[in-house]
XYZ file of C-alpha atoms in Angstrom:
258
model
C 128.541 113.861 38.828
C 125.670 112.513 36.760
C 122.058 112.152 37.899
C 119.420 110.571 35.686
C 115.834 109.334 35.947
C 114.834 107.038 33.082
C 111.199 105.906 32.931
C 109.373 103.802 30.348
C 105.758 103.346 31.407
C 102.369 102.249 30.189
C 99.932 103.262 32.933
C 96.157 103.007 33.049
C 95.827 105.742 35.654
C 94.974 109.301 34.709
C 97.407 112.167 35.258
C 95.685 112.876 38.581
C 96.374 109.312 39.761
C 92.770 108.121 39.402
C 92.303 104.554 38.179
C 90.318 104.001 34.981
C 88.287 100.784 35.394
C 87.545 100.550 31.663
C 91.173 100.997 30.545
C 92.405 98.231 28.275
C 95.367 97.518 26.043
C 95.295 95.362 22.913
C 98.479 94.717 20.933
C 100.065 92.199 18.599
C 103.255 92.394 20.687
C 104.501 94.835 23.311
C 107.947 95.813 24.619
C 108.487 98.391 27.354
C 112.186 99.103 27.821
C 114.260 101.515 29.910
C 118.047 101.692 29.590
C 120.977 103.833 30.641
C 124.628 103.669 29.562
C 126.039 106.795 31.190
C 129.825 107.119 31.250
C 132.316 109.222 33.198
C 135.946 109.467 32.141
C 138.117 111.648 34.397
C 141.847 112.183 34.947
C 143.317 114.162 37.861
C 146.994 115.109 38.121
C 148.751 117.057 40.902
C 152.443 117.985 41.217
C 154.606 120.088 43.530
C 158.277 121.133 43.446
C 160.205 122.952 46.166
C 163.889 123.806 46.175
C 166.101 125.752 48.602
C 169.751 126.757 48.023
C 171.815 128.408 50.776
C 175.380 129.644 50.291
C 177.411 130.034 53.479
C 175.952 129.595 56.934
C 172.323 128.612 57.299
C 170.041 125.745 56.497
C 168.579 124.964 53.096
C 165.053 123.725 53.779
C 162.651 122.676 51.013
C 159.152 121.283 51.624
C 156.921 120.103 48.770
C 153.392 118.670 49.081
C 151.322 117.532 46.113
C 147.922 115.878 46.105
C 144.847 115.036 44.008
C 141.300 114.101 44.979
C 138.950 112.685 42.346
C 135.313 111.925 43.105
C 133.038 110.556 40.385
C 129.400 109.616 40.939
C 126.643 108.242 38.736
C 123.223 108.168 40.391
C 120.275 106.948 38.377
C 116.837 105.439 38.755
C 115.525 103.237 35.962
C 111.938 102.030 35.756
C 110.158 99.985 33.094
C 106.549 99.519 34.095
C 103.159 98.273 32.973
C 100.598 99.286 35.590
C 96.942 99.737 36.501
C 95.408 98.136 33.448
C 92.385 95.923 34.137
C 92.721 94.280 30.721
C 95.932 93.668 28.753
C 95.617 91.414 25.698
C 98.812 90.778 23.750
C 98.635 88.236 20.941
C 102.385 87.673 20.860
C 105.096 88.394 23.430
C 105.010 90.951 26.221
C 108.409 92.142 27.523
C 109.150 94.661 30.279
C 112.900 95.258 30.564
C 115.259 97.592 32.379
C 118.987 97.638 31.629
C 121.728 99.612 33.405
C 125.243 99.655 31.930
C 127.024 102.628 33.468
C 130.812 103.001 33.352
C 133.339 105.059 35.311
C 136.965 105.269 34.167
C 139.117 107.387 36.464
C 142.771 108.028 37.153
C 144.412 110.073 39.908
C 148.160 110.801 40.068
C 150.182 112.980 42.459
C 153.917 113.747 42.639
C 156.129 115.923 44.838
C 159.854 116.757 44.807
C 161.726 118.599 47.568
C 165.422 119.622 47.234
C 167.383 121.262 50.060
C 171.042 122.316 49.470
C 173.391 124.149 51.868
C 177.153 124.901 51.872
C 177.872 124.740 55.609
C 174.492 124.411 57.271
C 171.902 121.675 57.220
C 170.399 120.552 53.947
C 166.789 119.441 54.475
C 164.443 118.132 51.792
C 160.881 117.007 52.592
C 158.343 115.798 50.018
C 154.850 114.340 50.375
C 152.351 113.226 47.720
C 148.866 111.732 48.025
C 146.209 110.606 45.565
C 142.593 109.725 46.441
C 139.923 108.396 44.088
C 136.296 107.667 45.106
C 133.973 106.294 42.415
C 130.317 105.393 42.963
C 127.497 103.995 40.838
C 124.204 103.888 42.691
C 120.439 103.879 42.218
C 117.404 101.671 41.655
C 116.747 99.503 38.617
C 113.237 98.064 38.334
C 111.162 96.251 35.744
C 107.635 95.512 36.881
C 104.029 94.752 36.084
C 101.666 96.082 38.735
C 97.932 95.664 39.310
C 97.212 94.423 35.807
C 95.499 91.395 34.318
C 97.600 90.123 31.429
C 96.625 87.714 28.686
C 99.646 87.064 26.487
C 101.419 84.254 24.668
C 104.420 84.944 26.908
C 105.468 87.470 29.540
C 109.071 88.434 30.259
C 110.128 90.795 33.050
C 113.870 91.514 33.207
C 116.102 93.888 35.164
C 119.850 93.750 34.474
C 122.932 95.578 35.780
C 126.279 95.427 33.949
C 127.985 98.389 35.596
C 131.765 98.702 35.748
C 134.393 100.885 37.429
C 138.057 101.042 36.471
C 140.373 103.245 38.522
C 144.091 103.878 38.194
C 145.823 105.668 41.033
C 149.426 106.498 41.911
C 151.522 108.772 44.112
C 155.277 109.393 44.178
C 157.569 111.657 46.149
C 161.296 112.423 46.033
C 163.343 114.259 48.670
C 166.968 115.319 48.168
C 169.268 116.891 50.772
C 172.849 118.029 50.016
C 175.396 119.745 52.291
C 179.164 120.060 52.463
C 179.675 120.470 56.193
C 176.318 120.141 57.966
C 173.646 117.556 58.387
C 171.708 116.235 55.398
C 168.099 115.216 56.067
C 165.734 113.884 53.417
C 162.192 112.554 54.009
C 159.623 111.447 51.450
C 156.084 110.124 51.877
C 153.616 108.928 49.269
C 150.149 107.361 49.582
C 147.314 106.380 47.270
C 143.740 105.423 48.187
C 141.021 104.169 45.822
C 137.433 103.362 46.755
C 134.973 101.991 44.205
C 131.311 101.394 45.051
C 128.553 99.839 42.970
C 125.297 99.726 44.885
C 121.586 100.301 44.577
C 118.526 98.123 44.433
C 117.407 95.981 41.555
C 114.114 94.161 41.325
C 111.528 92.573 39.082
C 108.146 93.010 40.722
C 105.015 91.607 39.149
C 101.432 91.219 40.318
C 99.534 89.811 37.388
C 97.301 87.163 35.873
C 99.264 85.274 33.219
C 97.611 82.938 30.755
C 100.828 81.989 28.989
C 104.490 81.533 29.896
C 106.043 83.829 32.472
C 109.804 84.469 32.418
C 111.552 86.240 35.261
C 115.233 87.092 35.040
C 117.198 88.980 37.702
C 120.798 89.623 36.711
C 121.777 90.447 40.297
C 120.327 90.931 43.763
C 116.780 89.617 44.185
C 113.625 89.423 42.113
C 110.112 88.481 43.118
C 106.996 87.674 41.158
C 103.514 86.898 42.425
C 101.560 85.088 39.724
C 97.970 83.878 39.803
C 97.523 81.394 36.977
C 93.861 81.152 36.057
C 94.157 77.996 33.965
C 95.793 76.255 36.939
C 92.665 76.724 39.015
C 93.560 80.092 40.522
C 96.403 78.650 42.609
C 98.699 81.390 43.958
C 102.431 80.903 43.523
C 105.143 83.058 45.035
C 108.314 82.650 43.033
C 111.645 84.019 44.127
C 114.772 84.155 41.981
C 118.172 85.625 42.735
C 121.739 85.741 41.456
C 121.127 85.002 37.800
C 118.356 82.461 38.291
C 115.560 82.421 35.748
C 112.047 81.331 36.634
C 109.333 80.236 34.203
C 105.718 79.496 35.044
C 103.382 78.030 32.447
C 99.762 76.924 32.647
C 100.365 73.518 34.191
C 103.690 73.322 36.005
C 106.647 75.258 37.349
C 110.228 74.911 36.148
C 113.132 76.683 37.883
C 116.424 76.692 35.961
C 119.828 77.890 37.153
């Protein structure tokens, strides 16, 4: 199991959480980026063998049970943030990006063999094998500009998830019963279960004054931006993009591209 918090922040508040009204940021260009590419690779193997041999009267009974359980979890919270700055002046481009690219590769295999042999009695062989694999990637992924007035040639806020899970799972069982004069009973059972979960919350959240172009890109789920464009007469626009839609707002008009 992996747990990670990844933060990339530029914050105008003091360490005690008090806002600094005079805080300002001046830069030629600015990129704030948080990323995580954690990886889990795990293999689980289970095997069981049971054999019974009886000479003369009596039953030869063999029972074998083999199983594996694999559980792999990546939990992370990513945040790229520009916050609480009354004045942000960037001559070139301003980019706030958060990228999650976690990977889980897991395999789970179980096998069981039961052999029961008797001369004159019953020969009974029972075998059961089961394999279970549960793989989860979860957590929040946010890129945001909060409570800041931004003057920049362009502003880009992007949160992207490219997580992947690959799971191989298998179970096999073999039962053998042999007798010369009695009953021969053989029973075998095998099962395999895989559950893969990719969840969490992803968002681009911005509350800003933009004097240039504003790009919003949400690679999955939903993203929101509230932009007040001063050169457009202070008109408030609530823009919503989801499922790989990109939204751009410039000083005079709005273009939504898919």
